[in-house]
Short mmCIF file of C-alpha atoms in Angstrom, two decimals:
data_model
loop_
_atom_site.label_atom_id
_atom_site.label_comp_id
_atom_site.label_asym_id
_atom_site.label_seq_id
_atom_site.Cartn_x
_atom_site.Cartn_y
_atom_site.Cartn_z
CA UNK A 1 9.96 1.02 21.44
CA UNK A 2 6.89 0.43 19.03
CA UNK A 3 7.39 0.68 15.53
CA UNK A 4 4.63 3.43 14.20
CA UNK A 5 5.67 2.71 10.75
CA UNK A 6 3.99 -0.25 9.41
CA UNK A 7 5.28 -3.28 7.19
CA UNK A 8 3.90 -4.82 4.02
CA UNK A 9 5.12 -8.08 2.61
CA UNK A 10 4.54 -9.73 -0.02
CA UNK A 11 3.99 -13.45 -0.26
CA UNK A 12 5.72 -16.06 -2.96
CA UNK A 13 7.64 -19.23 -3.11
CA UNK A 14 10.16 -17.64 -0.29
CA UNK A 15 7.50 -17.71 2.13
CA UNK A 16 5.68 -20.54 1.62
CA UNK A 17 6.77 -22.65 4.43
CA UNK A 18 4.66 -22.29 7.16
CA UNK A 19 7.82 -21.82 9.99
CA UNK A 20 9.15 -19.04 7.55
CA UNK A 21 5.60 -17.58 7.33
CA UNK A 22 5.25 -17.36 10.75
CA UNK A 23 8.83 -16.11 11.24
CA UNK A 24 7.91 -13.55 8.91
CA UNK A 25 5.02 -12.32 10.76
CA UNK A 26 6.88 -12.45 13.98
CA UNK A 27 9.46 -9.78 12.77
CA UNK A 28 6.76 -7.74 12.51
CA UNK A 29 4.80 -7.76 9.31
CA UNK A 30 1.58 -5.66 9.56
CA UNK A 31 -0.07 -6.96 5.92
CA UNK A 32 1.12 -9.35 3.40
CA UNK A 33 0.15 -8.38 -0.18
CA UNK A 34 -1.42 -11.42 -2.46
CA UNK A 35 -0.17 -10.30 -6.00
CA UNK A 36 -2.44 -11.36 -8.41
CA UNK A 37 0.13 -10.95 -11.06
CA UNK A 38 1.41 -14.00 -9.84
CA UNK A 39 0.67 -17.53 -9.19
CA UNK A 40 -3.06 -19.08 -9.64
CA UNK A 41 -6.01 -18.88 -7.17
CA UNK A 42 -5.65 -21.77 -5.73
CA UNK A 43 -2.12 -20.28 -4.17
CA UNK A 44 -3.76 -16.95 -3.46
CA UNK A 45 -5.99 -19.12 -1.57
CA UNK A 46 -3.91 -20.96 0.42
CA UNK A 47 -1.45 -18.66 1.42
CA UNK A 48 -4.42 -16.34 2.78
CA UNK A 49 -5.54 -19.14 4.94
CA UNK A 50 -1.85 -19.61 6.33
CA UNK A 51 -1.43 -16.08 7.15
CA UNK A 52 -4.95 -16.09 9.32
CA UNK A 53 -4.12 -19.42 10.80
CA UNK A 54 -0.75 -18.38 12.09
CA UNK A 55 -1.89 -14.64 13.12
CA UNK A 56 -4.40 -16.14 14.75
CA UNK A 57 -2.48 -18.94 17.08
CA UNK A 58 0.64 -16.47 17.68
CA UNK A 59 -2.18 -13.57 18.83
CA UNK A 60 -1.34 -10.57 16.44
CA UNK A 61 -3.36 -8.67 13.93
CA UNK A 62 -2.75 -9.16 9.87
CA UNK A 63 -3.93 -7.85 7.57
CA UNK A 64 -4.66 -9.29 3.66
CA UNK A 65 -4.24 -7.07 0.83
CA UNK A 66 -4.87 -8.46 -2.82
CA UNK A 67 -3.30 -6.33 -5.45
CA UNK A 68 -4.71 -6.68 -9.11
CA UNK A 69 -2.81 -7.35 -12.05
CA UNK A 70 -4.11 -4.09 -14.28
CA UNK A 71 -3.48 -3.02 -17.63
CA UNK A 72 -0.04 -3.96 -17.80
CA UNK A 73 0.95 -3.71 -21.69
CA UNK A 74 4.10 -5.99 -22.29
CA UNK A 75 6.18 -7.19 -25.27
CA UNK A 76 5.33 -10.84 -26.49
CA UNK A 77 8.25 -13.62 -26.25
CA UNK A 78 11.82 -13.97 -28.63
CA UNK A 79 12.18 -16.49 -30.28
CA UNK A 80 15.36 -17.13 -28.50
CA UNK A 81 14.68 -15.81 -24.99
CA UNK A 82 16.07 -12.44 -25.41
CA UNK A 83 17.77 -10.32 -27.22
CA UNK A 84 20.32 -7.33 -27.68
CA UNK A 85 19.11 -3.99 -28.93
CA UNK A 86 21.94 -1.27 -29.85
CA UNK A 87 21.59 2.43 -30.02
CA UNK A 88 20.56 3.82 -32.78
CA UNK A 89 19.21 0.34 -34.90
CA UNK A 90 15.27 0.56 -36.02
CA UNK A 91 12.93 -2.13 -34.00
CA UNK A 92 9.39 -2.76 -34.27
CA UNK A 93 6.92 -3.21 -32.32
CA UNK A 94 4.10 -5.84 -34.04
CA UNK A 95 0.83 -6.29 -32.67
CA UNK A 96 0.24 -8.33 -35.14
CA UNK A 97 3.60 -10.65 -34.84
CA UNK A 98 2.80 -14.23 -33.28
CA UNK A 99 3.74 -14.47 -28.83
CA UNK A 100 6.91 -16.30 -29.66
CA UNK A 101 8.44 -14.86 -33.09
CA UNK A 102 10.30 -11.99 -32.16
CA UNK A 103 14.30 -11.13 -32.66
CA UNK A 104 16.25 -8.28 -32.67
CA UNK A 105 14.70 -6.19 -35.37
CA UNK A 106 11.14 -7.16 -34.31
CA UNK A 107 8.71 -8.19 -31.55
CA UNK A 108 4.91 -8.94 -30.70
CA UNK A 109 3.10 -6.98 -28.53
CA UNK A 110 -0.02 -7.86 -26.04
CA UNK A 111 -1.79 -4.76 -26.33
CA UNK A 112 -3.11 -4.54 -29.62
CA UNK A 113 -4.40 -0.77 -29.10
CA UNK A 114 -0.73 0.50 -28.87
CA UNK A 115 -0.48 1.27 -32.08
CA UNK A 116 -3.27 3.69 -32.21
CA UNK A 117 -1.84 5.27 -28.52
CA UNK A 118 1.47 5.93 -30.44
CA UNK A 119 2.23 8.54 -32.66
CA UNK A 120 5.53 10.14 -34.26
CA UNK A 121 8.03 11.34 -31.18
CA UNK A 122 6.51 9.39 -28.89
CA UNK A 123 9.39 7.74 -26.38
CA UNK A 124 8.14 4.15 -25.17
CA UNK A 125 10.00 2.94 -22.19
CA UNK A 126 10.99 -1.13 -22.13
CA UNK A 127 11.24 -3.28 -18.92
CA UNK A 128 11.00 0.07 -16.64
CA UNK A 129 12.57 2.18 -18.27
CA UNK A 130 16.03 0.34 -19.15
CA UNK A 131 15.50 0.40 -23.04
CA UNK A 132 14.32 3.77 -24.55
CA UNK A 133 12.84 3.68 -27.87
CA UNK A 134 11.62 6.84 -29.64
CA UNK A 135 8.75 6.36 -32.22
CA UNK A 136 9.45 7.00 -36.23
CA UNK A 137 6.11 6.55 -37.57
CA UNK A 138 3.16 4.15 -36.88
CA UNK A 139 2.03 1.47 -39.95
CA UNK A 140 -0.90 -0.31 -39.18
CA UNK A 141 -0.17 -2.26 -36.23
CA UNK A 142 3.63 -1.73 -36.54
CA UNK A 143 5.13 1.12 -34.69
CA UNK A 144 8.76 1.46 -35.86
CA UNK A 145 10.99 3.07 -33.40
CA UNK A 146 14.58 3.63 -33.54
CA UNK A 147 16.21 2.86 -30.24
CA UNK A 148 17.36 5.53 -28.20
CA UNK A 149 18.86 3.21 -25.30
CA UNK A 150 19.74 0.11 -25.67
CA UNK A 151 20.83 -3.22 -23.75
CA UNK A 152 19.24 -6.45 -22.86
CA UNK A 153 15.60 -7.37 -23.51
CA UNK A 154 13.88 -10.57 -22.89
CA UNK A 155 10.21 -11.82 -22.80
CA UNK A 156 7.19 -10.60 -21.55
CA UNK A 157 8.78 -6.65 -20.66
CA UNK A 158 6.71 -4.00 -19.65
CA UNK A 159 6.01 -1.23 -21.93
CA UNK A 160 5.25 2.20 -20.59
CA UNK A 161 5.20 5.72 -22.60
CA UNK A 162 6.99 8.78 -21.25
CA UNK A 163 4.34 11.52 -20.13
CA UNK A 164 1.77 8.48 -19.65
CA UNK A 165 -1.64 8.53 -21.82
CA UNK A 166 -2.49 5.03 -22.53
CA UNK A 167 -6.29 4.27 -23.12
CA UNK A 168 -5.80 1.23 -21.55
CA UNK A 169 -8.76 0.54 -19.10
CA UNK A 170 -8.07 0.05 -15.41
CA UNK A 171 -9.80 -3.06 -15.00
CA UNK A 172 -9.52 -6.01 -17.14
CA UNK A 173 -10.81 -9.45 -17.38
CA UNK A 174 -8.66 -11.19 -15.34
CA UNK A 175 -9.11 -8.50 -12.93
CA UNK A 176 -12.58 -8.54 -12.58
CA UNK A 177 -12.05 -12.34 -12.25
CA UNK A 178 -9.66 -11.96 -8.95
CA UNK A 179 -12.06 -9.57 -7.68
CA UNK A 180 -14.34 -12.20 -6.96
CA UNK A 181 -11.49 -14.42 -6.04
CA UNK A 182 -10.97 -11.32 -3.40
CA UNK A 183 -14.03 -11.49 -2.37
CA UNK A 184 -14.31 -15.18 -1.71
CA UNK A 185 -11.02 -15.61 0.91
CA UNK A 186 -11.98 -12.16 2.37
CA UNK A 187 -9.26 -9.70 1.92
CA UNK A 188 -9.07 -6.70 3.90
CA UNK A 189 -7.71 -4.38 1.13
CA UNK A 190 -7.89 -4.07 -2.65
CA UNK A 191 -5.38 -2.81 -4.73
CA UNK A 192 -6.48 -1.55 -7.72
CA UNK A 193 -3.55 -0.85 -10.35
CA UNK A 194 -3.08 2.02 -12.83
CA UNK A 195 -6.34 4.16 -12.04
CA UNK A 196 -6.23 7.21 -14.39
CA UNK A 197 -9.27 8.52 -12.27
CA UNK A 198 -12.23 8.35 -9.39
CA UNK A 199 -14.47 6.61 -11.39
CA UNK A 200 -11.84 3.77 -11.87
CA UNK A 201 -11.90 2.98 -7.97
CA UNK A 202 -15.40 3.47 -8.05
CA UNK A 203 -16.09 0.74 -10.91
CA UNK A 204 -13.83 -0.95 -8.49
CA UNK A 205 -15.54 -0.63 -5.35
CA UNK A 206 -18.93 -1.85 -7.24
CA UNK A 207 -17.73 -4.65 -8.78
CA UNK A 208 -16.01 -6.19 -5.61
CA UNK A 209 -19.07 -5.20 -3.57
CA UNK A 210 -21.21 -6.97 -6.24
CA UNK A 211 -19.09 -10.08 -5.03
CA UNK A 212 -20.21 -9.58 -1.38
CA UNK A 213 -16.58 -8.25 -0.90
CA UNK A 214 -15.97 -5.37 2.11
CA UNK A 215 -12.03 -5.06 1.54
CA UNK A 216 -11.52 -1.26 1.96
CA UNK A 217 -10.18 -0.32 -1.55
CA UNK A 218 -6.42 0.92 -2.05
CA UNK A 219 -5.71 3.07 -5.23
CA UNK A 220 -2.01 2.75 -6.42
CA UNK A 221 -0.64 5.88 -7.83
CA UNK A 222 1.04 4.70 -10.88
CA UNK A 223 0.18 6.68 -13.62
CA UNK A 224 1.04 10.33 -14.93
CA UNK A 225 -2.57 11.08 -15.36
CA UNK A 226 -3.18 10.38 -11.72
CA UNK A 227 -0.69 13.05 -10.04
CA UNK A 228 -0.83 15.81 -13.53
CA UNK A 229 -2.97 18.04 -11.38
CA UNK A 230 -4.53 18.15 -7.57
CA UNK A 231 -7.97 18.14 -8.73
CA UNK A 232 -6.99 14.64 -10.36
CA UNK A 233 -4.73 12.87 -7.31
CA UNK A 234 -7.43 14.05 -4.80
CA UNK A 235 -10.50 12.50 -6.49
CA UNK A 236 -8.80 9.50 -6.91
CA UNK A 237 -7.58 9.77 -3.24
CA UNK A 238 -10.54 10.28 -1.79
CA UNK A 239 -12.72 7.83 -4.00
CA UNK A 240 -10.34 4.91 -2.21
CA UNK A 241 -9.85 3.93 1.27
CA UNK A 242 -5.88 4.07 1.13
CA UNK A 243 -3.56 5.10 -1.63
CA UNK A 244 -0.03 2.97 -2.61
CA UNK A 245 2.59 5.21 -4.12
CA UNK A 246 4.02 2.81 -6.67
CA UNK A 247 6.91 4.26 -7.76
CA UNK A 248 8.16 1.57 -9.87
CA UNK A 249 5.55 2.19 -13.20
CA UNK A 250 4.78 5.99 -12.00
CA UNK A 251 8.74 6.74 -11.97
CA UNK A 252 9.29 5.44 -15.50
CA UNK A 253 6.27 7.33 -16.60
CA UNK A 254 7.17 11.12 -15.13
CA UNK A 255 11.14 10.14 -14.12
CA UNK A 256 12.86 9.99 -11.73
CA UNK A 257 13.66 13.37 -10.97
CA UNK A 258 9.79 14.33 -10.32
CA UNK A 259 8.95 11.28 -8.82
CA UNK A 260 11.28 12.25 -5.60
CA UNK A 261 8.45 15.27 -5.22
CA UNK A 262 5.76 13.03 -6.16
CA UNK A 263 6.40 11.11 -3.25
CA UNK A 264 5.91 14.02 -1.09
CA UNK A 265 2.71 15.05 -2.27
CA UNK A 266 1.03 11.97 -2.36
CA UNK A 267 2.04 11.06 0.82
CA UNK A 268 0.94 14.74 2.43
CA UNK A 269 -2.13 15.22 -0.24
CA UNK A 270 -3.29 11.58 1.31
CA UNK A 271 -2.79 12.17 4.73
CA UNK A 272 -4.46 15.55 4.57
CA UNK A 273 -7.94 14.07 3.32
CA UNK A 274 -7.60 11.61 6.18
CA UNK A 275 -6.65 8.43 3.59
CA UNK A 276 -4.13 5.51 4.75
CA UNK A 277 -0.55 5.83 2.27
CA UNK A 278 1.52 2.99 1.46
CA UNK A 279 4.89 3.34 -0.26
CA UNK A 280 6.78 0.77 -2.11
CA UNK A 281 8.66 -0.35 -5.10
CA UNK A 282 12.75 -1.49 -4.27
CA UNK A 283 13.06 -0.23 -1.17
CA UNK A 284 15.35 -3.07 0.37
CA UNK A 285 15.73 -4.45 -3.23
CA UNK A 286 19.32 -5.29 -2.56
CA UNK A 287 18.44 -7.47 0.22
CA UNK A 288 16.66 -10.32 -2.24
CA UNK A 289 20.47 -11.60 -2.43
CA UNK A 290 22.67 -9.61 0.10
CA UNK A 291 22.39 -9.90 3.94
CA UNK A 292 22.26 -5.94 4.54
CA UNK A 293 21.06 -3.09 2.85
CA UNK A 294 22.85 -0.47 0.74
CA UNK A 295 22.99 3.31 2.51
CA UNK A 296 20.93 4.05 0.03
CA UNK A 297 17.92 2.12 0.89
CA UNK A 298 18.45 2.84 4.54
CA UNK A 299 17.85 6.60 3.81
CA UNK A 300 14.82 5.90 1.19
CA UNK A 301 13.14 3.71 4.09
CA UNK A 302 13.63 6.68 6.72
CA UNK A 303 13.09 9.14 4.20
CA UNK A 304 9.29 7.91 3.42
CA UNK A 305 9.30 7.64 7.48
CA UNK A 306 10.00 11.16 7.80
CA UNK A 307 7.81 12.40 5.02
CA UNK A 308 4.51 10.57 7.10
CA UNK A 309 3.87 7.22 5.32
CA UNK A 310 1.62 5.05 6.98
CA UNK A 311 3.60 2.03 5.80
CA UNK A 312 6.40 0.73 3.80
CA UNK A 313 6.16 -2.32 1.46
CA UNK A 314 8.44 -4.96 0.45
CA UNK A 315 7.76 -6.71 -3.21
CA UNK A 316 10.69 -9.15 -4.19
CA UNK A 317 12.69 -9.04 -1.27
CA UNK A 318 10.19 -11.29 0.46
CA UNK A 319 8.57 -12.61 -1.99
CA UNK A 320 11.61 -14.83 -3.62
CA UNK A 321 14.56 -13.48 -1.80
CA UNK A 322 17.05 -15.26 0.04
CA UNK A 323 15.96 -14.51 3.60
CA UNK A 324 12.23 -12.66 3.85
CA UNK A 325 12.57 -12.38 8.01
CA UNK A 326 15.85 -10.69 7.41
CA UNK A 327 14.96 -8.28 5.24
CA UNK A 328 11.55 -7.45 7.27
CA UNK A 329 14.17 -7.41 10.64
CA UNK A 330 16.40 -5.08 8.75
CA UNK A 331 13.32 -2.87 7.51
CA UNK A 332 11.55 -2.32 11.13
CA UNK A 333 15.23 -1.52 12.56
CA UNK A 334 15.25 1.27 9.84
CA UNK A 335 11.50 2.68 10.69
CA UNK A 336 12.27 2.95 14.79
CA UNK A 337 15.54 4.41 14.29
CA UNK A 338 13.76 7.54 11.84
CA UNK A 339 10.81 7.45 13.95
CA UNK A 340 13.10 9.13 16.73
CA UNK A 341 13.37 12.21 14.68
CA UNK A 342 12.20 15.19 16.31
CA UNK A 343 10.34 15.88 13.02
CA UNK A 344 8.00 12.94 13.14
CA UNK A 345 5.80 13.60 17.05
CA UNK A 346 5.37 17.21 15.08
CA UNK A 347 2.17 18.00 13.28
CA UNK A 348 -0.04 20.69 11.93
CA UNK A 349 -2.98 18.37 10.88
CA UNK A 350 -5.91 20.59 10.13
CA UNK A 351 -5.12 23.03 13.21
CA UNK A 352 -6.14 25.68 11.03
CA UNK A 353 -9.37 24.31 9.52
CA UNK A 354 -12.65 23.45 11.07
CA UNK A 355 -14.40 20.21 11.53
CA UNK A 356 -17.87 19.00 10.06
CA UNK A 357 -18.04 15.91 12.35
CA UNK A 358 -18.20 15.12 15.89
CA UNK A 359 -16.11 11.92 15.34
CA UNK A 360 -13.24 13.98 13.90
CA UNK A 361 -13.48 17.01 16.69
CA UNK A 362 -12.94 14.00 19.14
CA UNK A 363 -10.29 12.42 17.68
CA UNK A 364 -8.42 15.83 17.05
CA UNK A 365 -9.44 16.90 20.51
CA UNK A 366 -7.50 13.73 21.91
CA UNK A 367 -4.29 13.94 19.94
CA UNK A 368 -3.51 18.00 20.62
CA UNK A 369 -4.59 16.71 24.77
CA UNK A 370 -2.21 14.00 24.19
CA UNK A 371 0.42 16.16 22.52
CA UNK A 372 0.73 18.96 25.28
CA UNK A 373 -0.44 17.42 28.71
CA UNK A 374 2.42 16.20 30.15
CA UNK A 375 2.80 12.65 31.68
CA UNK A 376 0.53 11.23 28.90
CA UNK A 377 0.92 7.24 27.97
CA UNK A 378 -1.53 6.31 25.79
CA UNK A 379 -4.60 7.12 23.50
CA UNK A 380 -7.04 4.53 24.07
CA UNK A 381 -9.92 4.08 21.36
CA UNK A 382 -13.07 1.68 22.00
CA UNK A 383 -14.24 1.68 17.95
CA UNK A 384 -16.59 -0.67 16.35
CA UNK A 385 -15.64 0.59 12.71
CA UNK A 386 -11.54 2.05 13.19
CA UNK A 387 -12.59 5.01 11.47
CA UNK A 388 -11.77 7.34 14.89
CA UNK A 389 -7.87 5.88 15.10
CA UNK A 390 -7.42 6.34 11.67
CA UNK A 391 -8.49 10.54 12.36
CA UNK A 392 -6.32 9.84 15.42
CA UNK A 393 -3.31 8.41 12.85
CA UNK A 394 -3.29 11.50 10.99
CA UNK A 395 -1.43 13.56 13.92
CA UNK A 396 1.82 12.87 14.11
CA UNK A 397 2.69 11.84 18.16
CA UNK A 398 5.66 10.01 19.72
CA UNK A 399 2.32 8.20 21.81
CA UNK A 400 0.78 5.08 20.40
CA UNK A 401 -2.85 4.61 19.48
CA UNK A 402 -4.94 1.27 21.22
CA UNK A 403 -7.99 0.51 19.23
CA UNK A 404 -9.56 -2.00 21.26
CA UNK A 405 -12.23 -3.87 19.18
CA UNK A 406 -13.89 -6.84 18.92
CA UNK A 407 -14.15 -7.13 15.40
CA UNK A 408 -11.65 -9.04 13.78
CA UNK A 409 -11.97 -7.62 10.45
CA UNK A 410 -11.30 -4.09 12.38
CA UNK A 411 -8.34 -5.04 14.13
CA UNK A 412 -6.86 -6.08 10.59
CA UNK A 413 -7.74 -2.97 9.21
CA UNK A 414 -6.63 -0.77 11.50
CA UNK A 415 -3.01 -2.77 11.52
CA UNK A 416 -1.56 -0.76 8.57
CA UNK A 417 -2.90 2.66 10.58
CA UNK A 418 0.37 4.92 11.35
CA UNK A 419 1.06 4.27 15.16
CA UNK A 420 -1.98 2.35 16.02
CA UNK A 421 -2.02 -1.09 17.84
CA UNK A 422 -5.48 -3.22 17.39
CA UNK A 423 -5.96 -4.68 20.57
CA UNK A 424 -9.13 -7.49 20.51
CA UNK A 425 -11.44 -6.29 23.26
CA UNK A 426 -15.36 -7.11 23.88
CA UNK A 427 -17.02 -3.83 24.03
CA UNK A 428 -20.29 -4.89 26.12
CA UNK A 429 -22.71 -2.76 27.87
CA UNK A 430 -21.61 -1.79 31.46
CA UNK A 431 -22.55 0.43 33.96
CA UNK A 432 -21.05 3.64 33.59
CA UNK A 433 -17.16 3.88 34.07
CA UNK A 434 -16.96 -0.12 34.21
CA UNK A 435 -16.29 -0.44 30.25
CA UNK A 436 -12.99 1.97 30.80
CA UNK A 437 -12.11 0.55 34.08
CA UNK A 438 -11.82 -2.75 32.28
CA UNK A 439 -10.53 -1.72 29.09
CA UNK A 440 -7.55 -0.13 31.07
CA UNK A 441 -7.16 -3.57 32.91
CA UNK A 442 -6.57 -4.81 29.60
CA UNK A 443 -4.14 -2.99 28.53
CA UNK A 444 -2.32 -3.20 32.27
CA UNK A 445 -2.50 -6.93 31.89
CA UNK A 446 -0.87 -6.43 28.33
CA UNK A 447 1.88 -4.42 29.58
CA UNK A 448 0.56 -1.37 27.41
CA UNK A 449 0.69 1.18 30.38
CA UNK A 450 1.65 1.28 34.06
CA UNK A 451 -0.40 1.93 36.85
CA UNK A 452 -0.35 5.71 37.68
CA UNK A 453 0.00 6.67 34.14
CA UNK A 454 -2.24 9.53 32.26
CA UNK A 455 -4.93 7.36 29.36
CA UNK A 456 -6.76 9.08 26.79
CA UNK A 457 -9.61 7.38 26.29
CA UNK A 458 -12.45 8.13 23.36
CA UNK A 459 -15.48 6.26 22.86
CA UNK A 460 -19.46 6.67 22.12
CA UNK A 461 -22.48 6.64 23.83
CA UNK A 462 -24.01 4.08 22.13
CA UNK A 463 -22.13 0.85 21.94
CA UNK A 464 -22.49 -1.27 18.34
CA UNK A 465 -22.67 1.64 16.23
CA UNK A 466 -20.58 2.70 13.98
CA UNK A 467 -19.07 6.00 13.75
CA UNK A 468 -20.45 7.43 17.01
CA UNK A 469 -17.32 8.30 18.82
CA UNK A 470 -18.48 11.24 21.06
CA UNK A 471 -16.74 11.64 24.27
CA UNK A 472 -13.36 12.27 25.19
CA UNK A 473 -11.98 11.26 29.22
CA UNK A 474 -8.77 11.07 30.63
CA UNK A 475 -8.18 8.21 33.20
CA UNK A 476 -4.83 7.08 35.81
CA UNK A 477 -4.27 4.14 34.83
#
């Protein structure tokens, strides 16, 4: 059976030998995620190389997704490592206190506008959400807190507040500087971290374009600003390409109890307005040390199947864990077995709305055909851009997608598409019926369909354009 679901990993030290790499791809990874967090760009670099040179010799489609740093605001360093905070003692956070001075009462901080985001009752959230402090008064550029949950803190912890509201800007420096980096080694996806709104992605989208970048752009849902109102998550949604429901930062900003819903509606609101969703953040978290995963993150996995995610992404567990092929094995096991729910060939995708393009009419036209005719295989798409399988990808169906392409940056983008399978194909001109005849022959050769089988087949008139997907046949294979 093929997995619809698709995979995202991302790279580190764990995969950095080339046989694990390509083991790793060979379990079925549909993207690997460069995070720029991490490592220099002369790693970035080579490990984007790798992943082409392998896809390319075993024959599949990857795609390369570079995911910026942001604004993340972080405590400076202890003198001593870490330290121990107990409920109920008074700490400080310093913006002016030197990187490497601070102690239990006291500690630097690398955003030196906190102190004018805080204000009295104010509850900041350490290292995601494990120590709660709640804010006594702001001096200067000390905030004084008194802590509210304690434990274990070490260097360099994130710092989130409760309710969101940071000024922080969603681009910085060193983001600007990667987008270029992006640019250079040709990624097929950006992901651009904590955007509070559509202008963010669109700052985004300018900048990396300025670069001579074409990566579609992916926004990551991570802040409480983005998903406070509809009118909010859908600009952002549909200034990007694809949306990443990062439920690690947005869960410690709105909790845990909303962020089950959140997931939900991101992943409906997105799929609606025709965008690609990725979730991720711990889902096989377990797995960076242990050789199966809990119950737990079996249902989460299947849940975010069920709920219509076009993919599911792995951060840690590949990155540095024990066994990356494992985890990715254990994963796609996980999306085929929730894929078989009754719930997921079922959709009402804009059935009840009406359709301002040709391209989209098509593509809807081909999934209800392929939905109710009986003795149906396939949908077959010749594209030049992927934009018809991705209106295809939006209908949930139990029958996979073939967007046959010749463009290699196409087939990588439509990889991470829900239920679509890039197939490399030269779309030439041919007298009329020959093009299908052969694509067919293609896919026969593949052992995609069987002879005697019902094809859907879309395509336009005019080959080499873009976006012209106007006809709609139906072929024995």
């Amino acid at each position: 059976m093929i997995r619809r679901t698709k995979i995202v990993a991302t790279l580190g030290p764990a995969t950095d030998d080339p046989a694990v790499l390509e083991r790793l791809l060979l379990a079925g990874v549909n993207m690997v995620r460069l995070n720029f967090s991490h490592g220099d760009a002369d790693s970035h670099r080579r490990r984007a190389q790798q992943v082409r040179e392998i896809s390319q010799r075993v024959g599949i489609s990857v795609a390369v997704l570079g995911d910026l740093q942001g604004p993340k605001i972080r405590i400076s360093r202890f003198t001593d490592g870490k330290v121990m905070l107990k409920r109920g003692a008074e700490f400080c956070l310093d913006a002016g206190l030197g990187k490497n001075e601070g102690n239990e009462k006291t500690v630097g901080i690398a955003y030196r506008d906190l102190p004018g985001d805080s204000q009295p009752g104010d509850v900041l959230l350490l290292d995601d959400g494990r120590i709660v402090l709640e804010v006594d008064r702001v001096d200067g550029d000390r905030i004084h807190t008194q802590v509210k949950v304690g434990g274990e803190i070490s260097n360099n912890k994130g710092i989130n507040r409760q309710g969101g509201g940071l000024s922080a800007p969603a681009l910085t420096e060193k983001d600007k500087e990667d987008i270029v980096l992006a640019a250079e080694i040709e990624i097929d996806y950006l992901a651009v971290s904590f955007p509070r709104n559509a202008k963010d992605i669109e700052l985004a989208r300018q900048l990396l374009r300025d670069a001579g970048g074409k990566a579609f752009i992916m926004a990551k849902i991570e802040r409480a600003e983005a998903v406070a109102d509809n009118v909010t998550l859908d600009s952002i949604i549909q200034a990007s390409d694809a949306v990443m429901v990062a439920r690690g930062d947005l869960g410690v900003e709105i909790g845990d109890a909303e962020l089950i819903g959140k997931q939900k509606e991101i992943i409906a609101h997105a799929r609606r307005l025709n965008r690609v969703v990725v979730t991720a953040t711990q889902m096989m978290e377990s797995m960076i040390h242990n050789s199966l995963p809990t119950r737990a993150e079996v249902f989460d996995v299947a849940n975010a199947v069920l709920d219509g995610t076009d993919a599911v992404m792995l951060s840690a567990e590949t990155a540095t864990g024990d066994d990356p092929c494992a985890v990715v094995e254990a994963m796609s096991r996980i999306c085929i077995g929730a894929q078989s729910h009754r719930s997921v060939t079922i959709s009402r995708h804009r059935v009840d709305t009406t359709f301002s393009s040709v391209e989209e009419t098509v593509a809807m036209a081909a999934m209800y055909s392929a939905n109710h005719l009986e003795g149906v295989s396939a949908i077959v798409c010749l594209t030049e851009s992927g934009t018809t399988p991705l209106l295809m990808s939006r209908i949930s169906s139990g029958l996979p997608i073939y967007a046959m392409t010749p463009y290699p940056a196409t087939q990588r983008r439509v990889a991470l598409y829900r239920g679509v399978e890039p197939v490399p194909f030269a779309i030439e001109e041919l007298p009329e019926g020959e093009l299908e005849l052969r694509a067919l022959a293609e896919l026969r050769e593949r052992g995609a369909i069987k002879t005697g089988e019902l094809v859907i087949m879309t395509r336009g008139d005019k080959l080499g354009v873009g976006g012209g997907t106007n006809s709609l046949r139906i072929y024995r294979a």
